[in-house]
Each structure stands twice: as C-alpha cells, then as structure tokens.
XYZ file of C-alpha atoms in Angstrom:
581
model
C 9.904 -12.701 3.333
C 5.979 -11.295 3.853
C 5.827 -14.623 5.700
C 8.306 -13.994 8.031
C 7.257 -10.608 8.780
C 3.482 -12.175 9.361
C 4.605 -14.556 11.589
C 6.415 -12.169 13.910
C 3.033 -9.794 13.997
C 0.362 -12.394 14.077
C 1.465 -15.740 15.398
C -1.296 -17.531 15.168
C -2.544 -16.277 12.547
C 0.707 -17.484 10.611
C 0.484 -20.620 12.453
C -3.026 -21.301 10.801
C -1.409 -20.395 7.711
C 1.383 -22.690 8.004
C -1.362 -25.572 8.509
C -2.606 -24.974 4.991
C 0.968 -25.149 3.640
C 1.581 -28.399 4.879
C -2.089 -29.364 3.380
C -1.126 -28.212 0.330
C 2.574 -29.904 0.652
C 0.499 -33.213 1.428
C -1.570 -33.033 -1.446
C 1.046 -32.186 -3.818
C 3.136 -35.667 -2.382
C 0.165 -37.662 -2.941
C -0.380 -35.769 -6.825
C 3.094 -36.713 -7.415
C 3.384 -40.368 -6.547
C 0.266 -40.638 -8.545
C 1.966 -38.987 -11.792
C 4.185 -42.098 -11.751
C 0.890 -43.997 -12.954
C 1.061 -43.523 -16.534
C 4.867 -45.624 -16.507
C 3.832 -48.213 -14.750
C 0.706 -48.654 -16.609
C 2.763 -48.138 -19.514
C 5.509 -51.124 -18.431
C 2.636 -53.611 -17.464
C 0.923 -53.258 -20.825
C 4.209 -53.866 -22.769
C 5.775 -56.482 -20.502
C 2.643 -58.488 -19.359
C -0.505 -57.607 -21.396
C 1.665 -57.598 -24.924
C 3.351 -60.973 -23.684
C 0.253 -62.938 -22.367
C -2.348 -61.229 -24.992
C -4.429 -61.022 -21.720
C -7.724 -59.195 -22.308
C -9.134 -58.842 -18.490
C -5.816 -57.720 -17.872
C -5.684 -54.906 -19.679
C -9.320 -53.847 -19.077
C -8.264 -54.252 -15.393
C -4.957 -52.144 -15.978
C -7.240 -49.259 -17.502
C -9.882 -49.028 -14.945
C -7.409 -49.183 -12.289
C -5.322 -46.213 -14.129
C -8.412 -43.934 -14.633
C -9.538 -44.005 -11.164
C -5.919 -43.444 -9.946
C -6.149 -40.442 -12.943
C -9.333 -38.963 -11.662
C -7.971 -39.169 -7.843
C -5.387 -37.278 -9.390
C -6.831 -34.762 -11.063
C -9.062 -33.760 -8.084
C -6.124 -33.402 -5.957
C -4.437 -31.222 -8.606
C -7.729 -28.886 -8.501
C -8.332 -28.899 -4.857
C -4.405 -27.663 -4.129
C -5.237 -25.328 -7.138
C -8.347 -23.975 -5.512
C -6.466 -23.856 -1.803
C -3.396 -21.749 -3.192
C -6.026 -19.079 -4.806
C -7.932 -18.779 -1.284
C -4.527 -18.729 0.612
C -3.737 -15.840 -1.550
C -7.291 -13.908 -0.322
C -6.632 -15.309 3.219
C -2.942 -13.189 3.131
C -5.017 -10.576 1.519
C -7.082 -10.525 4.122
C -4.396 -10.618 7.196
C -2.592 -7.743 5.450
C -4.677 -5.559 3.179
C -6.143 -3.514 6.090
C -2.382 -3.619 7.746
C -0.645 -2.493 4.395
C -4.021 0.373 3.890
C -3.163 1.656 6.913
C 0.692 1.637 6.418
C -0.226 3.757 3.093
C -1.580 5.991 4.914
C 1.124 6.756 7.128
C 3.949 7.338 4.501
C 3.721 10.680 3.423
C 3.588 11.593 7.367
C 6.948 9.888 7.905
C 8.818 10.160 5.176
C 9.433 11.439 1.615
C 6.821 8.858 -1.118
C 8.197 8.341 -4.143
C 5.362 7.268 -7.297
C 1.893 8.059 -6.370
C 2.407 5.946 -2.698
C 0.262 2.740 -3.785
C 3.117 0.697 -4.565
C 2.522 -0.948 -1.621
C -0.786 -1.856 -2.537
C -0.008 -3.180 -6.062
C 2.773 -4.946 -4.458
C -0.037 -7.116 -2.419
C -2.122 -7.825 -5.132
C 1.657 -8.856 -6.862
C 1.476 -11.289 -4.632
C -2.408 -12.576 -4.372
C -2.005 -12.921 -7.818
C 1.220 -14.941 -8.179
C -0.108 -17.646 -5.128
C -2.886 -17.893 -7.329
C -0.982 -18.916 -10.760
C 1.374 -21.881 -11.702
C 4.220 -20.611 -9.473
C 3.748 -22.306 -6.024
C 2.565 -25.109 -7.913
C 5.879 -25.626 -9.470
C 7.468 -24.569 -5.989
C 5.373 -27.318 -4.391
C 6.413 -29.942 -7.394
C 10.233 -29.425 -7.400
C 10.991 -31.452 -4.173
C 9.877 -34.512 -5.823
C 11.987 -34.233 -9.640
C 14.780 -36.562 -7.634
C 12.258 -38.963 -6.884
C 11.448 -38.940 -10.585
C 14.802 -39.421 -11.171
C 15.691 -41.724 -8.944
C 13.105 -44.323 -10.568
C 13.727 -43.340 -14.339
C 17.708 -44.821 -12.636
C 15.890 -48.230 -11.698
C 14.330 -48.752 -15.541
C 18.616 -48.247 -16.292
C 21.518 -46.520 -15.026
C 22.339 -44.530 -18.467
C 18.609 -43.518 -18.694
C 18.899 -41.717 -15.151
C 22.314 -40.231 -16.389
C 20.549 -38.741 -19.370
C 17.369 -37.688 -17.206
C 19.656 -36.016 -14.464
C 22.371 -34.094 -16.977
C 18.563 -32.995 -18.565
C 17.532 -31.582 -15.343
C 20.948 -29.955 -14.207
C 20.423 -28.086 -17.919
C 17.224 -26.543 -17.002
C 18.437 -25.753 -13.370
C 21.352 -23.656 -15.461
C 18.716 -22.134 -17.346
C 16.678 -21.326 -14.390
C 19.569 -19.461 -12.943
C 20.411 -17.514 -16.295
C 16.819 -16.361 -16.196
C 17.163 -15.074 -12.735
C 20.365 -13.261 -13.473
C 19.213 -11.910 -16.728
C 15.976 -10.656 -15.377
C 16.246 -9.311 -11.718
C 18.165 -5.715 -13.420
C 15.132 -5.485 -15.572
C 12.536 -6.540 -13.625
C 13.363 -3.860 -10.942
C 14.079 -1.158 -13.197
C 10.339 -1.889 -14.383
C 8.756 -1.439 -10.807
C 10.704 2.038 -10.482
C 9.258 3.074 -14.135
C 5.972 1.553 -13.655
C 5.819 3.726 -10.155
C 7.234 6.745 -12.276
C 4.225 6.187 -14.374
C 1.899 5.893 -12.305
C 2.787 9.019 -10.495
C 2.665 11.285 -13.413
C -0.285 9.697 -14.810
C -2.280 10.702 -11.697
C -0.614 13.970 -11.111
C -2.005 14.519 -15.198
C -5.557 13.639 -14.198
C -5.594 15.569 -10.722
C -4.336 18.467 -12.680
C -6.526 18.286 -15.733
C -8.109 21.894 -15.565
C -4.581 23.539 -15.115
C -3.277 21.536 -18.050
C -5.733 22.506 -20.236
C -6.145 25.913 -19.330
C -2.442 26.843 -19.420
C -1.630 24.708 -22.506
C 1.146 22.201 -21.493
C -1.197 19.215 -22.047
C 0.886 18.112 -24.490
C 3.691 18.889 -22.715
C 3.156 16.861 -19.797
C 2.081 13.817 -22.327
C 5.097 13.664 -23.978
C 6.775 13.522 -20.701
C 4.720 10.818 -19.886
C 5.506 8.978 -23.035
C 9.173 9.045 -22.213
C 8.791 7.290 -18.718
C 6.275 4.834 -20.377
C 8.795 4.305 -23.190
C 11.076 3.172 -20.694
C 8.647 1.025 -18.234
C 7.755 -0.825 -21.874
C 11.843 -0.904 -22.582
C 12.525 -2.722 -19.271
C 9.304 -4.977 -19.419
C 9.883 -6.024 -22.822
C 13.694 -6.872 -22.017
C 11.960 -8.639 -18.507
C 9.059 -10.870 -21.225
C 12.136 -11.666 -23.660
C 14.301 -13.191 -21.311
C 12.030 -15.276 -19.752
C 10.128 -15.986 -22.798
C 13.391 -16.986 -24.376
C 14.033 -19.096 -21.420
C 11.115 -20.473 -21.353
C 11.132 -21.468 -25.159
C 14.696 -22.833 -25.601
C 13.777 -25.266 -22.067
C 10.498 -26.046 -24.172
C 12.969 -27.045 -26.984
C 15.104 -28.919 -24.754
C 12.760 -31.012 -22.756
C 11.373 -31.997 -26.357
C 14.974 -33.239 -27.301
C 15.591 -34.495 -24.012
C 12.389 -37.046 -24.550
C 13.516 -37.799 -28.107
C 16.952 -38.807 -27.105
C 15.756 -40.905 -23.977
C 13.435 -42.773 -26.396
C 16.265 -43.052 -28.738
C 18.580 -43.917 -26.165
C 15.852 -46.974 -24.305
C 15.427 -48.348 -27.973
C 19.072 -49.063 -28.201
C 19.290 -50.411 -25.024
C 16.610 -52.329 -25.644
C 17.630 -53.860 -28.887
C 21.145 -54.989 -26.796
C 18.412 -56.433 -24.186
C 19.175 -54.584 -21.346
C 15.463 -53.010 -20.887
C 12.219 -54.389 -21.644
C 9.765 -52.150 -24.309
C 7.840 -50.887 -21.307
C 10.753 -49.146 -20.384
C 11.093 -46.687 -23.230
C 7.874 -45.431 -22.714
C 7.771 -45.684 -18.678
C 11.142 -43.554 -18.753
C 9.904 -41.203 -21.243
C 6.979 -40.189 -19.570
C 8.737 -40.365 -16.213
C 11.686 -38.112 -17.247
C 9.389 -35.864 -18.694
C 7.022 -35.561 -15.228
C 10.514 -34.506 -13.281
C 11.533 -32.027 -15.956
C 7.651 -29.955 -16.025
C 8.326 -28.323 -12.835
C 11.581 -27.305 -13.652
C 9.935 -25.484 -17.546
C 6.894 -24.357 -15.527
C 9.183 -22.390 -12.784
C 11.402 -20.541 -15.799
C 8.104 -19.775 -17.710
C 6.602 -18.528 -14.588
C 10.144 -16.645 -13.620
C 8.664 -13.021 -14.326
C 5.807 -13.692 -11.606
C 7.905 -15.027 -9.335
C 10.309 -12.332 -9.577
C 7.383 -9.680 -9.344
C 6.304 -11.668 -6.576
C 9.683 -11.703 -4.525
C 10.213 -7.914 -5.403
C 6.596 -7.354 -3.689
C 7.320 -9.499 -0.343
C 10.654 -7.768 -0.085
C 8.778 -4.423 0.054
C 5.987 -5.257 1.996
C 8.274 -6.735 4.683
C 10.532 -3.767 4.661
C 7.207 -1.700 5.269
C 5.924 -3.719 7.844
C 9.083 -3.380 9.713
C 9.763 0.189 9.213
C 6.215 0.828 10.336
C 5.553 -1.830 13.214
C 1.960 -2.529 14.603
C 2.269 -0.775 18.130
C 0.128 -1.999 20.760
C -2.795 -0.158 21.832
C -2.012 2.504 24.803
C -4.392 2.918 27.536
C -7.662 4.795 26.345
C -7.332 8.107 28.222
C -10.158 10.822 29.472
C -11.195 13.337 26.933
C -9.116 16.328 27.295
C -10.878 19.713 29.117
C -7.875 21.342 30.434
C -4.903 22.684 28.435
C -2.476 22.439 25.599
C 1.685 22.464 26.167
C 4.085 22.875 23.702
C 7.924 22.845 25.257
C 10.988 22.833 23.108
C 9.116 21.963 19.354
C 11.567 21.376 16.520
C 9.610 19.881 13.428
C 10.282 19.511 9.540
C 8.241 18.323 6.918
C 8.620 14.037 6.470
C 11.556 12.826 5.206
C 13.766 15.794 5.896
C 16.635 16.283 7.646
C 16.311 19.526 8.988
C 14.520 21.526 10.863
C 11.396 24.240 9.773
C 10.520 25.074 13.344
C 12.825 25.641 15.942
C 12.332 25.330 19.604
C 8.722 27.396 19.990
C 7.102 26.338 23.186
C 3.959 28.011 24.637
C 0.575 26.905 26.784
C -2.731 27.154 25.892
C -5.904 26.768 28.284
C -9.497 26.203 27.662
C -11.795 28.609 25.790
C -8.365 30.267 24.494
C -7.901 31.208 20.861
C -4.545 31.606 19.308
C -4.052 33.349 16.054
C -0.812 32.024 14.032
C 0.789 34.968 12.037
C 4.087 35.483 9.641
C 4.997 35.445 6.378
C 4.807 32.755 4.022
C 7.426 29.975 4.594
C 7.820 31.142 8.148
C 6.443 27.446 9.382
C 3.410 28.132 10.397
C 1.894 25.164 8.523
C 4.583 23.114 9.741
C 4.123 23.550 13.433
C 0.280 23.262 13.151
C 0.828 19.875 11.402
C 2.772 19.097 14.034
C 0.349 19.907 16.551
C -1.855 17.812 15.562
C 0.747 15.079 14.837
C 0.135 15.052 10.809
C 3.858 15.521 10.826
C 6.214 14.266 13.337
C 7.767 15.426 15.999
C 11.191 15.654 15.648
C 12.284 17.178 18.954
C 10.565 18.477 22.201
C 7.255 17.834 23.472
C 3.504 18.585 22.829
C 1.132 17.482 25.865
C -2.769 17.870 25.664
C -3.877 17.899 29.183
C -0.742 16.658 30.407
C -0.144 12.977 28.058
C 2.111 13.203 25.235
C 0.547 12.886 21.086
C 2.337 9.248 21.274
C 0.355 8.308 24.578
C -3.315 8.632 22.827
C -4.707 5.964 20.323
C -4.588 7.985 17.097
C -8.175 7.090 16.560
C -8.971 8.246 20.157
C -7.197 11.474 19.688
C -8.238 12.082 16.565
C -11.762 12.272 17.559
C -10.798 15.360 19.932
C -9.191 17.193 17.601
C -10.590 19.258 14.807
C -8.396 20.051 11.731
C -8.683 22.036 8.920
C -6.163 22.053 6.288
C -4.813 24.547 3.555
C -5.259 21.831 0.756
C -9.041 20.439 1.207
C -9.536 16.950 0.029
C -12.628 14.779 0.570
C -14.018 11.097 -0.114
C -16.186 9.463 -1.798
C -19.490 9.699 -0.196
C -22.259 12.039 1.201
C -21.890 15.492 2.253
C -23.512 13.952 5.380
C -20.595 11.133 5.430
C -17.615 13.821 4.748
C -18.688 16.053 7.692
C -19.407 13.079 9.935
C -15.533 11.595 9.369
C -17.206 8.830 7.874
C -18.696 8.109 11.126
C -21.500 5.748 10.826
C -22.579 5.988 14.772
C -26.468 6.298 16.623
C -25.966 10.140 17.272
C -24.096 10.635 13.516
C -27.108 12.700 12.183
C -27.817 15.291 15.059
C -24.084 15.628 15.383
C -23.661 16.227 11.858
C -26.347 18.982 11.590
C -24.988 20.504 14.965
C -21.330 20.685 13.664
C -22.759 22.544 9.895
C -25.079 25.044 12.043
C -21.500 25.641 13.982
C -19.993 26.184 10.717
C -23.132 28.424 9.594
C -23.696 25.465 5.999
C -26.644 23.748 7.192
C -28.850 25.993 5.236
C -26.334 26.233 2.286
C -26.366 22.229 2.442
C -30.193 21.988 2.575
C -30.553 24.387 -0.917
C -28.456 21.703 -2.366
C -30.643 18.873 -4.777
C -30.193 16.237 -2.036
C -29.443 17.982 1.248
C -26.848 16.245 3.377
C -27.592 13.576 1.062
C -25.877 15.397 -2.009
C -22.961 13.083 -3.250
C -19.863 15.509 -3.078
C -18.413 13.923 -6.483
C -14.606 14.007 -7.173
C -12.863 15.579 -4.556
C -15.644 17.680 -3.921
C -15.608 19.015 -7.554
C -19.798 19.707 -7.826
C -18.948 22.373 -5.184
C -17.415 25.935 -5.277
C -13.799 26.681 -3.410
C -15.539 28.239 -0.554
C -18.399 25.769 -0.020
C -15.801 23.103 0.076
C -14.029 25.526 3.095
C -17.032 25.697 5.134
C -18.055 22.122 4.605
C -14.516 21.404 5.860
C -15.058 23.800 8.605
C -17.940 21.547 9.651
C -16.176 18.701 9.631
C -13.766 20.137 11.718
C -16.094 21.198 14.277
C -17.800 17.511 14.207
C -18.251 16.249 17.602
C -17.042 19.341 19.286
C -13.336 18.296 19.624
C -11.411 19.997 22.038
C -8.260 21.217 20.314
C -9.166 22.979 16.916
C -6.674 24.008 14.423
C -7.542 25.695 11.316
C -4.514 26.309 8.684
C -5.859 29.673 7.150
C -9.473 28.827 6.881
C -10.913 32.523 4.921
C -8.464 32.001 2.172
C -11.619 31.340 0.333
C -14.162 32.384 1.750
C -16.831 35.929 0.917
C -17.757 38.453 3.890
C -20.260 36.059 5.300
C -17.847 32.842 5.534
C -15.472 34.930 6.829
C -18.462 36.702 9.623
C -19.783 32.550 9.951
C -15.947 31.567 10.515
C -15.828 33.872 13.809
C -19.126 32.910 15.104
C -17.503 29.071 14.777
C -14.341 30.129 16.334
C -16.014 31.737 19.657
C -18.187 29.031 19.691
C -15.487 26.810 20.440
C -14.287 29.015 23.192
C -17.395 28.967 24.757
C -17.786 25.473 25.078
C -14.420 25.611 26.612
C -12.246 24.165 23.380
C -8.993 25.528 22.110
C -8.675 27.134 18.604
C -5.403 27.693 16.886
C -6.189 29.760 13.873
C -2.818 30.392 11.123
C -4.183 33.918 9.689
C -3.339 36.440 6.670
C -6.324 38.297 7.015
C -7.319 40.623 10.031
C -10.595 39.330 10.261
C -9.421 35.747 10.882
C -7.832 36.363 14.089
C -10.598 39.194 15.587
C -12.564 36.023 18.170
C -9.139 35.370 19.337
C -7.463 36.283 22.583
C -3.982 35.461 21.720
C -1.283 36.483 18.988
C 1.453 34.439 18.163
C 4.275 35.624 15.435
C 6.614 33.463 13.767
C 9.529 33.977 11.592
C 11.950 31.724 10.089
C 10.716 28.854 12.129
C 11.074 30.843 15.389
C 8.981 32.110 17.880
C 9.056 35.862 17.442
C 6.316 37.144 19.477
C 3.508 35.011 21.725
C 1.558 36.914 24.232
C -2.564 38.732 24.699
C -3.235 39.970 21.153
C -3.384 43.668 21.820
C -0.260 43.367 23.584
C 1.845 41.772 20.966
C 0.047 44.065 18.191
C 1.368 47.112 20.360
C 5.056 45.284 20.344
C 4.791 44.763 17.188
C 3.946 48.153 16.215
C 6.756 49.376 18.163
C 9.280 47.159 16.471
C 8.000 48.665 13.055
C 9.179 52.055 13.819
C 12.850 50.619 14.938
C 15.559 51.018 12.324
C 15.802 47.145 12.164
C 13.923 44.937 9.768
C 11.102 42.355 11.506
C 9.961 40.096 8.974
C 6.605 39.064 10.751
C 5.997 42.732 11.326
C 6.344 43.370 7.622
C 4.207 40.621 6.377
C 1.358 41.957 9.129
C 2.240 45.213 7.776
C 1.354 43.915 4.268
C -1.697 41.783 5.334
C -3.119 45.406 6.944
C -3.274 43.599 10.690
C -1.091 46.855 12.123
C-alpha cells in the first residue's frame, strides 16, 4: 500500500526501490535452490558412498556441500542486511514527508491520540522490513518447488508434503481472521494511551496542585487495561498459531520419515530418500511457520501502510507555486467564513475588510465571538472554508507556506516553544548569515534584549521544556520577538498583554508602532484598553460577525451610542466590561 502511494509521488525514487526488490528476489532464488543441498548430499551419501564404501567420495561430497553451505549462508546475510537498509532507505523517502504531514493535521482536521500515530506507524514498518517477515514473504514463492521435488523422491511423499502445507496455509488464514479485530482494537487503545499519558505529563502542575492525580491515573489504567486486553488476545492467537504449526511441522517430518521407511522396505525408494524428503519437506514448510509466527508484525505492519497511504493521499505533496515579491502593499479579506479543523460549521461568518500599510487593527468582542478563529485564519493556521484573503493581491494558497511564513509574524494565545536556544526560538530556528543581528534587532523591537542578556547565558540560555525556566510573561515577550523576527509584513498578535506587567504592556505598543512605521500591518485581538491605544483601526465582532469595522474613535463613538439604545450589543457589553468605553 505505502508502496503504491511512493510510487505515484516519487517515481524514481520507487523505481530505485523496486531495483533492490528484485536484488533481494534474486538472492532469495539463488538461497533457495541452494537449501536443496542438504537432500541431495543426503541421497548421494546413502545411495553411492554407503554402496561403494568410497572414501574420496565422501570427502569430495562434504567439501563440495560446505562451500555450497557457506555461499549460502552469505546470501542469507547479505538479503538480511539489504531488507534492514531498505527499511532506513523508506525511512528516509518518507520520514520528512510523514513529519511534515504531522504537522498539518490538527490544521485540517480533528487528531485523535496525541497525532504521532503516523510516526509510530513508520517506524511499524522500518521495523517489520527489518525482521523475519519479508524474508518469509520472499521464501514462499519457492515451497512448490520444494514440493514439486519431495513428488520426484515418490508420489505419496509429495501427497503427504502438500496436504502438510495446505494445513499450515489454513492456519495462516485462521491467524489472520482471529487477529485483525484485535490487532486494530490495540492501535486505537495504544493511541488512547498515548494521548492521555502525554496530556498527564503536560499537565503535571495542575494535577498535582488540584488533586486529581490519582484520578487521571486510574483513568489511565483503564485504557491501558484494555490496550494489554487486546494485545494479549493479538500475542495468544498468534502464539497459539505459531505453536500448534511448530507441533505440526514436527509430526509432519515424523510421519514422512515413517511413511519413506515403509516405502522403502516395499522397495519403492532408496534410504537416501527418507532423509532427502525429510529435510526437503521440512525447507518448504519453514516459510509457511515463520509467516504465522511473524503474523502480529505483519499485521502491525499492513495496519501502518494502510494509514500512511491514506495520509499521503489525503494530504498530497503540491508542487511548488511561483516564489512571489515580498508583500508592501495591503491586506483583503472578502466574504471569510472559517471554523476550527474538522468542523462542519461555521465560527466566522462572511467578515470582509482591507487593510493598508503602516495600519493597525485592534480585534475586540467577547469571548467565543471568533476572534481567534478569524486571526488563525488569517494567517492560514486554520483553513479557509469560504471567501477569500489576498496579501497584496495573491491568495494564502498562491505563496509557498515557507515563503509566506517568513512575512508574517504570529503570536498566539497558547505559547509553545522548542528545544533549543533562546537565540534559536526567536530566530524560527533560522540558522542563516544575518540570524544574529536579526535576532537582537527583533528582541530590542520587543523591548527583551536586556531581559535576555541578565539571563546566565544570554541568547544562549537553553529555554528548557516548553519554555518552563521562564516566567508567563517572559515567555510573551520572547514570543513577541519572535514574532517581530525579520520584520514580516503582516503581524497578528492573538491577545499579546494577557500576561504581561505595565512595562510589557508600555514595550508591547512601542513594538506595535514600530511595525507601522516600517510600513507593516498589525492585527492586534485585545481585552485590555491599552492593547489597542498604537492602533488606528477598531474592529468589533460578535457571534462570528462583523459588528463594527471602521477609524477607532469613530467606532468607539458608535459604539457608545449603541450602549445607550434599549437593545442589547454584545461586543459593546464585553468593551463595556473590559473598561474600553
């Protein structure tokens, strides 16, 4: 499945692929007509060395059969060593591919788990090429072959070899039957798991402060209870399988042995032929016990390529656009109708309005008006589920996201950073000639660079877990900074003095007419007055609509006016509260 989804994105990248496959195919025909060496070694011994008591002969048989035994065994470990470094060569063609496919989930559509599945589900499959699996895949084509000669030594040996095989082919199915409910109820409790296990550690202070700890774990326990319930049921069935084929194949070789000395004592075979059709019969049957004792990996395995393919089709590489001049001019938005990923309706509803260089726009309304919706939007975080937004005349879906991304400037309610630097988290992980002026330009916009240089290693402070060496309102202004980095055109900042003292919130309106000075456009969501005093424009909205947009003073008057009226404005009473009018 992964394979066909690979070949339609990379061609020749699959085609390259496909050459090692046939290597490997190659080497396993050659590894397989050799395993017929040990019969015919063993029928010349007992039919010509045993009859003629020929000495040479048999030293001759023996050196022949180890060489043929070492040539063998090389082959075996070279197609060994090939299927682990095809497994990092698909690692390498997709891991970047599937990274960045993570990343674009929880802007598309509702993640269930914590949203790595995806990434497991490629080291599922690494893992598996690397094992027994494809080496029992690769050995199957050739158990007729086996078969067909164990029918030359005598007909009623090959009958007993093939109703053998057709045995373990039943078994093989059972297995898959058996397992495939488990195995996927598994994945869904493993990613269950998973999820709650990191929500637990992300939310370790409020568990222990609040006291639900315990709480929480025995949640936990439950869902692990039941990933353990549906793995165990996944390792008995094949383990079962596995040891009743075991059991089997061990009968199996009895009976032919039992079955070529009869035949031999009525002198229809020769001695050599016991023990050539025993070991033959019992080379055809391996692959068949090796695929049902590998059956959980392969089922893992198949589970995985089924996902990843369904990913890489539901999020298909796009081609490049053409790279386009950095924006100086304007911002449109016409006829915006947005919702948060994976939903089906709408949170904003048809706002439109135009914004021109060295404007500032301040974002007002009460909570769950969609203010935070629409600014994702903006900035195409969330998509656009109707309408249009332009930035100097091309549409979001016309720019390179990388390209775009390195004009806009975004600062969001929840702050997260990486591992790193401070230097490294302000710079976007930037790792260009100008990174360190840049850097120190965009924190002396932000008004940090002196909080950064009091810190033990300046910009070269390591910002720990998420930031968590730093206080709420450092972690603002260091996001601020980042924000400003490279003095991006468009700047939107999702209520940036939420924690922030008197002289964040004084450095926060230096930033913001800084940016209209250089000509940039700021879009500032605000529940405080002082957040929206360096800007020129006030817009209001109110259950996802588009109350009010106009010069600040004049919607503040309009607004004022409205408060008087009998009727009820929601986005004038939550200014009202906020003490902006």
């Amino acid at each position: 499945m992964i394979l066909t989804s690979l070949s339609k994105e990379q061609p020749s990248l699959f085609s390259s692929l496909r050459v090692w496959l046939l290597g490997i195919g190659l080497f396993s025909g050659v590894i397989n007509v050799l395993g017929l060496t040990g019969s015919f070694f063993m029928l010349q011994v007992y039919d010509r060395v045993l009859t003629s008591h020929s000495v040479p002969t048999l030293i001759g048989l023996s050196i022949l059969a180890a060489a043929l035994y070492v040539f063998q065994g090389s082959l075996d470990l070279l197609r060994s060593r090939l299927l682990v470094r095809i497994g990092s060569y698909i690692d390498d063609l997709l891991a970047g591919r599937i990274y960045a496919a993570v990343l674009q989930l929880p802007l598309r559509t509702t993640v269930s788990g914590d949203g790595l599945q995806p990434l497991r589900d490629l080291d599922n499959l690494r893992s598996f090429l690397a094992g027994q699996g494809p080496v029992a895949a690769f050995d199957l084509p050739w158990v007729p072959i086996y078969l067909i000669f164990v029918f030359t030594l005598h007909f009623w040996l090959g009958c007993t070899a093939v109703a053998g095989a057709l045995v373990l082919v039943v078994l093989t199915a059972a297995t898959e039957v058996l397992s495939r409910q488990a195995s996927m109820k598994a994945t869904e409790a493993a990613m269950r798991s998973n999820a709650m296990s990191l929500a637990g550690f992300r939310n370790a202070e409020v568990l222990r402060a609040m006291g639900f700890a315990e709480r929480h774990t025995e949640r936990w326990l439950a869902v692990n209870r039941r990933y353990r319930s549906a793995q165990q049921q996944v390792g008995d069935v094949s383990g079962g399988m596995s040891t009743v084929s075991k059991t089997f194949r061990a009968m199996l070789q009895s009976a032919l042995l039992a079955l070529g000395a009869w035949l031999t004592i009525k002198g229809d075979v020769s001695a050599g032929a016991i023990v050539a059709g025993s070991i033959v019969s019992a080379r055809a049957l391996a692959p068949i016990e090796i695929a049902i004792a590998n059956w959980r990996f392969f089922l893992t395995a198949r589970e995985s390529s089924r996902r990843l393919s369904m990913l890489m089709e539901a999020l298909p590489v796009k081609a490049a656009p053409l790279q386009l001049p950095p924006p100086r001019h304007e911002l449109v938005i016409d006829g915006v109708f947005a919702g948060p990923p994976g939903s089906s309706g709408f949170t904003v509803h048809n706002v439109s309005l135009k914004l021109v260089a060295g404007q500032g726009l301040g974002l007002v309304g009460p909570s769950g008006s969609g203010k935070s919706t629409f600014v994702r939007t903006v900035v195409g975080a969330w998509p656009l589920l109707r309408g249009s937004i332009r930035i100097d005349g091309a549409t979001l879906d016309q720019w390179d996201s990388g390209q775009l991304g390195r004009h806009i400037g975004y600062l969001p309610q929840e702050i997260e950073f990486f591992e790193g630097t401070i230097a490294e988290n302000i710079a976007r992980l930037d790792h260009g000639a100008d990174v360190s002026a840049d850097v120190i330009t965009a924190a002396k916009a932000a008004n940090v660079h002196d909080m950064v240089l009091h810190l033990p290693d300046g910009y070269d402070t390591i910002i720990g877990r998420n930031g968590s060496a730093l206080s709420a309102g450092q972690r603002q202004r260091l996001a601020l900074a980042r924000a400003l980095y490279g003095d991006p055109f468009l700047i939107v900042l999702d209520e940036p003095s939420s924690n922030l003292d008197a002289e964040g919130e004084a450095a926060l309106s230096r930033a913001i007419d800084g940016v209209r000075r250089r000509g940039g456009i700021v879009i500032v969501v605000a529940h405080r007055p002082s957040t929206i005093t360096s800007v020129n424009l006030l817009a209001v909205i109110g259950n996802g609509t588009l109350q009010a947009f106009g010069p600040k003073q004049d919607v503040l008057q309009k607004l004022i006016k409205q408060s008087a009226a009998p009727r009820d404005v929601t986005a004038v009473a939550a200014l009202n509260a906020s003490g902006q009018i």
